[in-house]
Short mmCIF file of C-alpha atoms in Angstrom, two decimals:
data_model
loop_
_atom_site.label_atom_id
_atom_site.label_comp_id
_atom_site.label_asym_id
_atom_site.label_seq_id
_atom_site.Cartn_x
_atom_site.Cartn_y
_atom_site.Cartn_z
CA MET A 1 1.28 -11.96 10.23
CA ASP A 2 -0.37 -13.98 13.03
CA GLU A 3 -3.07 -11.34 13.43
CA VAL A 4 -3.77 -11.42 9.70
CA VAL A 5 -4.20 -15.21 9.82
CA ARG A 6 -6.51 -14.87 12.84
CA ILE A 7 -8.73 -12.32 11.07
CA VAL A 8 -8.98 -14.50 7.96
CA ASN A 9 -9.72 -17.64 9.99
CA GLU A 10 -12.49 -15.89 11.92
CA ILE A 11 -14.12 -14.83 8.64
CA LYS A 12 -13.81 -18.38 7.28
CA GLN A 13 -15.54 -19.69 10.42
CA GLY A 14 -18.42 -17.24 9.91
CA ASN A 15 -17.43 -14.92 12.76
CA ILE A 16 -17.83 -11.78 10.65
CA LYS A 17 -17.76 -8.36 12.32
CA PRO A 18 -19.83 -5.35 11.20
CA ILE A 19 -16.77 -3.10 10.86
CA TYR A 20 -13.18 -3.75 9.76
CA PHE A 21 -10.71 -0.88 9.98
CA PHE A 22 -7.38 -1.74 8.38
CA MET A 23 -4.79 1.00 8.84
CA GLY A 24 -1.05 1.67 8.95
CA GLU A 25 2.14 2.51 7.11
CA GLU A 26 2.54 -0.82 5.31
CA PRO A 27 -0.21 -1.18 2.65
CA TYR A 28 0.50 -4.83 1.75
CA TYR A 29 -1.60 -6.49 4.46
CA ILE A 30 -4.27 -3.79 4.26
CA ASP A 31 -4.73 -4.68 0.58
CA ARG A 32 -4.62 -8.44 1.21
CA LEU A 33 -7.25 -8.34 3.96
CA THR A 34 -9.49 -6.00 1.96
CA GLU A 35 -9.20 -8.26 -1.09
CA TYR A 36 -10.03 -11.32 1.01
CA ILE A 37 -13.27 -9.78 2.27
CA GLU A 38 -14.10 -8.47 -1.20
CA ASN A 39 -13.65 -11.92 -2.73
CA ASN A 40 -14.98 -14.23 -0.02
CA VAL A 41 -17.71 -12.79 2.21
CA LEU A 42 -20.50 -12.75 -0.41
CA SER A 43 -21.31 -15.31 -3.06
CA GLU A 44 -20.91 -14.26 -6.69
CA GLU A 45 -24.72 -14.05 -7.08
CA ASP A 46 -25.05 -11.71 -4.09
CA LYS A 47 -22.20 -9.36 -5.05
CA GLY A 48 -24.09 -7.65 -7.85
CA PHE A 49 -26.68 -6.02 -5.56
CA ASN A 50 -24.98 -6.21 -2.19
CA GLN A 51 -21.30 -5.33 -2.60
CA MET A 52 -20.19 -1.74 -3.08
CA VAL A 53 -16.67 -0.32 -3.44
CA LEU A 54 -16.24 3.37 -2.62
CA TYR A 55 -13.12 5.54 -2.82
CA GLY A 56 -12.22 8.02 -0.10
CA LYS A 57 -11.45 10.88 -2.47
CA ASP A 58 -14.88 10.58 -4.12
CA VAL A 59 -17.15 10.30 -1.08
CA SER A 60 -17.81 11.83 2.33
CA ILE A 61 -18.22 10.04 5.64
CA GLU A 62 -21.92 10.82 5.37
CA ASP A 63 -22.03 8.97 2.02
CA VAL A 64 -20.29 5.97 3.56
CA ILE A 65 -22.70 5.86 6.52
CA SER A 66 -25.70 6.23 4.23
CA ASN A 67 -24.60 3.22 2.16
CA ALA A 68 -23.76 1.21 5.28
CA LYS A 69 -27.27 1.77 6.69
CA ARG A 70 -28.97 0.26 3.65
CA TYR A 71 -30.52 -3.18 3.98
CA PRO A 72 -29.23 -6.01 1.78
CA MET A 73 -31.34 -7.11 -1.20
CA MET A 74 -32.43 -10.75 -1.03
CA ALA A 75 -29.34 -11.68 1.01
CA ASP A 76 -28.26 -11.97 4.64
CA ARG A 77 -25.72 -9.17 4.44
CA GLN A 78 -24.12 -6.51 2.26
CA VAL A 79 -20.44 -5.47 2.03
CA VAL A 80 -19.37 -1.83 1.75
CA ILE A 81 -15.64 -1.31 1.11
CA VAL A 82 -13.98 2.09 1.36
CA LYS A 83 -10.62 2.07 -0.45
CA GLU A 84 -8.07 4.89 -0.02
CA ALA A 85 -10.00 5.71 3.16
CA GLN A 86 -7.12 7.88 4.42
CA GLU A 87 -8.58 10.61 2.19
CA LEU A 88 -11.34 10.86 4.81
CA SER A 89 -8.92 11.42 7.71
CA ARG A 90 -10.12 14.96 8.45
CA SER A 91 -13.69 13.83 9.03
CA ILE A 92 -13.20 10.24 10.19
CA GLU A 93 -14.43 11.04 13.70
CA LYS A 94 -17.91 11.61 12.23
CA LEU A 95 -18.02 7.82 12.02
CA GLU A 96 -18.46 7.66 15.81
CA SER A 97 -22.27 7.68 15.77
CA TYR A 98 -22.39 4.78 13.29
CA ALA A 99 -19.67 2.84 15.15
CA GLU A 100 -21.71 3.04 18.35
CA ASN A 101 -24.57 1.17 16.68
CA PRO A 102 -23.43 -0.40 13.37
CA GLN A 103 -25.90 -2.00 10.98
CA PRO A 104 -25.75 -5.74 11.84
CA THR A 105 -26.41 -6.79 8.23
CA THR A 106 -23.58 -4.67 6.82
CA VAL A 107 -19.86 -5.48 6.69
CA LEU A 108 -18.16 -2.08 6.47
CA VAL A 109 -14.46 -2.17 5.51
CA PHE A 110 -11.98 0.70 5.59
CA ALA A 111 -8.60 0.46 3.81
CA TYR A 112 -6.88 3.36 5.57
CA LYS A 113 -3.32 3.38 4.20
CA TYR A 114 -0.11 5.13 5.29
CA LYS A 115 -1.78 6.52 8.43
CA SER A 116 -3.11 5.25 11.73
CA LEU A 117 -5.86 6.45 14.03
CA ASP A 118 -4.89 7.71 17.47
CA LYS A 119 -5.59 4.73 19.75
CA ARG A 120 -6.50 7.07 22.61
CA LYS A 121 -9.42 8.61 20.73
CA LYS A 122 -13.05 7.61 21.12
CA ILE A 123 -13.45 6.62 17.46
CA THR A 124 -10.65 4.04 17.70
CA LYS A 125 -11.98 2.57 20.93
CA LEU A 126 -15.47 2.28 19.44
CA LEU A 127 -14.15 0.55 16.31
CA GLU A 128 -12.16 -1.90 18.45
CA LYS A 129 -15.23 -2.62 20.62
CA LYS A 130 -17.71 -3.13 17.77
CA GLY A 131 -15.42 -4.50 15.05
CA VAL A 132 -11.81 -5.23 14.14
CA VAL A 133 -8.99 -2.68 14.05
CA PHE A 134 -5.77 -3.93 12.45
CA GLU A 135 -2.62 -1.83 12.25
CA SER A 136 -0.16 -2.80 9.53
CA LYS A 137 3.26 -1.59 10.65
CA LYS A 138 6.34 -1.13 8.48
CA MET A 139 8.78 -3.99 8.79
CA TYR A 140 12.39 -3.44 9.74
CA GLU A 141 14.85 -4.33 7.01
CA ASN A 142 16.12 -7.33 8.98
CA GLN A 143 12.57 -8.75 9.19
CA VAL A 144 11.83 -8.66 5.47
CA GLY A 145 14.12 -11.58 4.56
CA ASP A 146 12.22 -13.89 6.92
CA TRP A 147 8.93 -12.57 5.53
CA ILE A 148 10.07 -13.42 1.98
CA LYS A 149 11.06 -16.90 3.14
CA ARG A 150 7.63 -17.49 4.81
CA ILE A 151 5.68 -16.23 1.80
CA LEU A 152 7.60 -18.54 -0.52
CA GLN A 153 7.40 -21.55 1.82
CA GLY A 154 3.62 -21.16 1.85
CA LYS A 155 3.67 -21.56 -1.93
CA ASN A 156 6.21 -24.42 -2.00
CA TYR A 157 9.26 -22.36 -2.99
CA ALA A 158 12.53 -21.57 -1.22
CA ILE A 159 15.09 -18.78 -1.46
CA GLU A 160 18.78 -18.48 -0.67
CA PRO A 161 19.67 -15.86 1.99
CA LYS A 162 21.79 -13.83 -0.43
CA ALA A 163 18.95 -13.74 -2.98
CA ALA A 164 16.55 -12.47 -0.31
CA ALA A 165 19.13 -9.86 0.75
CA MET A 166 19.45 -8.69 -2.86
CA LEU A 167 15.69 -8.13 -3.09
CA VAL A 168 15.67 -6.13 0.14
CA GLU A 169 18.68 -4.04 -0.94
CA PHE A 170 17.07 -3.29 -4.31
CA LEU A 171 13.41 -2.90 -3.31
CA GLY A 172 13.69 -1.80 0.32
CA THR A 173 10.93 -2.80 2.75
CA ASP A 174 7.98 -2.23 0.42
CA LEU A 175 6.22 -5.61 0.73
CA SER A 176 3.91 -4.96 -2.23
CA LYS A 177 6.85 -4.36 -4.59
CA ILE A 178 8.68 -7.42 -3.29
CA ASN A 179 5.57 -9.58 -3.59
CA ASN A 180 5.06 -8.44 -7.20
CA GLU A 181 8.58 -9.57 -8.09
CA LEU A 182 8.11 -12.88 -6.27
CA GLU A 183 4.85 -13.47 -8.16
CA LYS A 184 6.73 -12.99 -11.46
CA LEU A 185 9.39 -15.48 -10.39
CA MET A 186 6.79 -18.05 -9.32
CA ILE A 187 5.21 -17.85 -12.78
CA ILE A 188 8.57 -18.67 -14.37
CA LEU A 189 9.84 -21.30 -11.91
CA PRO A 190 8.23 -24.68 -11.20
CA LYS A 191 6.96 -25.39 -7.69
CA GLY A 192 9.67 -26.69 -5.38
CA SER A 193 12.31 -24.42 -6.93
CA THR A 194 14.86 -22.46 -4.92
CA ILE A 195 15.35 -18.81 -5.91
CA THR A 196 19.07 -18.09 -6.22
CA PRO A 197 21.04 -14.88 -6.82
CA LYS A 198 21.44 -16.00 -10.44
CA VAL A 199 17.64 -16.28 -10.83
CA ILE A 200 17.27 -12.76 -9.37
CA GLU A 201 19.89 -11.40 -11.76
CA GLU A 202 18.43 -13.05 -14.86
CA ASN A 203 14.78 -12.23 -14.20
CA ILE A 204 14.67 -9.05 -12.13
CA GLY A 205 17.77 -7.29 -13.40
CA ILE A 206 19.64 -6.98 -10.10
CA SER A 207 23.28 -7.87 -10.61
CA LYS A 208 24.37 -10.65 -8.27
CA ASP A 209 27.95 -9.35 -8.30
CA TYR A 210 27.54 -5.58 -8.62
CA ASN A 211 25.18 -4.35 -5.92
CA VAL A 212 25.44 -2.50 -2.60
CA PHE A 213 25.25 -5.79 -0.69
CA GLU A 214 28.42 -7.00 -2.47
CA LEU A 215 30.08 -3.59 -2.09
CA ARG A 216 29.60 -3.65 1.68
CA LYS A 217 30.90 -7.24 1.79
CA ALA A 218 34.01 -6.26 -0.20
CA ILE A 219 34.60 -3.27 2.08
CA GLY A 220 34.20 -5.47 5.16
CA GLU A 221 36.75 -7.94 3.77
CA ARG A 222 39.04 -5.06 2.72
CA ASP A 223 38.93 -6.50 -0.81
CA GLN A 224 39.94 -3.28 -2.56
CA LEU A 225 40.01 -4.70 -6.09
CA LYS A 226 36.45 -5.98 -5.84
CA ALA A 227 35.22 -2.78 -4.17
CA TYR A 228 36.71 -0.56 -6.88
CA LYS A 229 35.25 -2.79 -9.63
CA ILE A 230 31.78 -2.43 -8.09
CA ALA A 231 32.30 1.33 -7.68
CA ASP A 232 33.27 1.58 -11.36
CA TYR A 233 30.12 -0.36 -12.33
CA PHE A 234 28.01 2.00 -10.20
CA SER A 235 29.61 5.01 -11.88
CA GLN A 236 28.66 3.63 -15.30
CA ASN A 237 25.07 2.96 -14.14
CA PRO A 238 24.29 5.98 -11.93
CA LYS A 239 20.50 5.83 -12.37
CA ASP A 240 20.33 2.33 -10.90
CA ASN A 241 22.96 3.07 -8.26
CA PRO A 242 22.60 6.66 -7.00
CA LEU A 243 25.53 7.78 -4.89
CA VAL A 244 23.31 9.21 -2.15
CA MET A 245 21.75 5.79 -1.60
CA THR A 246 25.10 3.99 -1.78
CA THR A 247 26.81 6.25 0.76
CA GLY A 248 23.76 5.99 3.03
CA LEU A 249 23.88 2.17 3.04
CA VAL A 250 27.66 2.06 3.55
CA PHE A 251 27.29 4.61 6.36
CA GLY A 252 24.64 2.37 7.96
CA PHE A 253 27.03 -0.60 7.70
CA PHE A 254 29.74 1.23 9.66
CA LEU A 255 27.24 2.40 12.25
CA GLN A 256 26.37 -1.27 12.78
CA LEU A 257 30.08 -2.08 13.13
CA LEU A 258 30.45 0.65 15.74
CA GLN A 259 27.49 -0.85 17.58
CA TYR A 260 29.04 -4.34 17.29
CA HIS A 261 32.33 -3.10 18.79
CA GLY A 262 30.41 -1.85 21.81
CA LEU A 263 28.57 -5.13 22.45
CA LYS A 264 29.54 -7.10 25.54
CA ASP A 265 27.64 -10.16 24.36
CA LYS A 266 29.06 -11.05 20.95
CA ASN A 267 27.13 -14.30 20.65
CA PRO A 268 25.94 -14.54 16.98
CA SER A 269 22.26 -14.68 17.91
CA ASN A 270 22.58 -11.56 20.07
CA VAL A 271 24.59 -9.78 17.36
CA ALA A 272 21.89 -10.55 14.77
CA LYS A 273 19.18 -9.29 17.13
CA VAL A 274 20.96 -6.06 18.11
CA LEU A 275 22.23 -5.18 14.62
CA LYS A 276 18.88 -6.22 13.09
CA VAL A 277 20.50 -8.45 10.47
CA ASN A 278 19.82 -11.98 9.24
CA PRO A 279 21.91 -14.42 11.37
CA TYR A 280 23.28 -15.84 8.10
CA PHE A 281 25.25 -12.61 7.54
CA VAL A 282 26.76 -12.24 11.03
CA LYS A 283 29.96 -13.89 9.76
CA ASP A 284 30.44 -10.98 7.34
CA TYR A 285 30.26 -8.56 10.26
CA ASP A 286 32.77 -10.69 12.19
CA ILE A 287 35.27 -10.29 9.35
CA ALA A 288 34.67 -6.55 9.14
CA LEU A 289 35.04 -6.23 12.93
CA ARG A 290 38.54 -7.71 12.72
CA ASN A 291 39.47 -5.49 9.77
CA TYR A 292 38.20 -2.23 11.25
CA PRO A 293 39.09 -1.40 14.87
CA MET A 294 36.72 0.92 16.70
CA LYS A 295 38.96 3.96 16.19
CA LYS A 296 39.05 3.33 12.43
CA VAL A 297 35.27 2.82 12.30
CA SER A 298 34.74 6.19 13.98
CA ALA A 299 37.08 7.85 11.48
CA VAL A 300 35.28 6.21 8.53
CA ILE A 301 31.89 7.38 9.82
CA ALA A 302 33.20 10.96 10.00
CA ALA A 303 34.63 10.69 6.46
CA LEU A 304 31.37 9.24 5.11
CA ARG A 305 29.42 12.17 6.53
CA ASP A 306 31.64 14.46 4.46
CA VAL A 307 31.16 12.40 1.29
CA ASP A 308 27.40 12.24 1.90
CA VAL A 309 27.20 16.05 2.12
CA LYS A 310 29.18 16.38 -1.12
CA SER A 311 27.00 13.77 -2.84
CA LYS A 312 24.02 16.02 -2.15
CA GLY A 313 25.74 18.90 -3.93
CA VAL A 314 26.88 20.87 -0.89
CA GLY A 315 30.23 22.45 -1.80
CA ALA A 316 30.88 19.90 -4.52
CA ASN A 317 28.79 20.84 -7.53
CA ALA A 318 31.65 20.29 -9.95
CA ILE A 319 32.80 16.91 -8.60
CA PRO A 320 31.53 13.93 -10.66
CA GLN A 321 29.81 11.21 -8.68
CA SER A 322 32.38 8.68 -9.92
CA ASP A 323 35.13 10.72 -8.24
CA LEU A 324 33.14 10.98 -5.03
CA MET A 325 32.66 7.21 -5.04
CA LYS A 326 36.43 6.73 -5.34
CA GLU A 327 36.99 9.32 -2.63
CA MET A 328 34.68 7.33 -0.35
CA LEU A 329 36.67 4.13 -0.89
CA VAL A 330 40.03 5.87 -0.46
CA LYS A 331 38.89 7.26 2.90
CA ILE A 332 37.65 3.83 3.99
CA PHE A 333 40.71 1.82 2.97
CA ASN A 334 43.46 4.32 3.94
#
């Protein structure tokens, strides 16, 4: 995030490099930086003749270099943007000769998604020397809640921790998907609003009471009635709550508990850091720790492995997913 701000600020100050190579597993910041250059480097009058958008699947590296070597028409610079540049991965090293001596009046931008260049290779070192190389890494699940909070604060909104957790549980760590949902909510809600679990439920369709987050909380509290109610809801809505995903997330919860049991330093801040969870939810893990001794946690993990195998159809083709869900809970609570 800080590096993204730095790149944008440098462009605003007129410190514009001849090459920008945005790469990595997380496409959100690659898209945002590419869009910023596309929208802000040239004036609207200059864009018509001096801004070109190419797509990796439709061009070769030679085509890109040829366009980059052109001179701008009646302007100080031109912008050449290569979207979906990962399609050029097999020939990207042919860019070396251009990177050694880039056209000073061209701003060449690569949006190279889902992949990264080898930092030891000559091409990467040349791009870093002559331009800007930015790697957009996937966020860990525990980092996404803070990211949501920062994005909303920047636009004068707030969000409750549980609401952020619901979004992460439902959408995973895909920042583009999460941002799309946040944009929808910001259209509906006035500035200064706080996004609550109820808002998420009413506008995005994620149940605030019947989701994996609440299932894990009920299991941690050994609230069998609530856990079985959620399991029954999941069984009636299998497309939205696939068993494979549910067992995987519950399995991950017990792995975290096992890790918690082994911690010498059980200070909440250390627990949050080691388990990679939002500090707000450490209290839920404290309750679960008291309810599940280490020996029981180990037994549950072994039982969940068995249920997970069955949920994938191994030796259990005839067992309905609703029965496997109940079997999972029986093995946890007994």
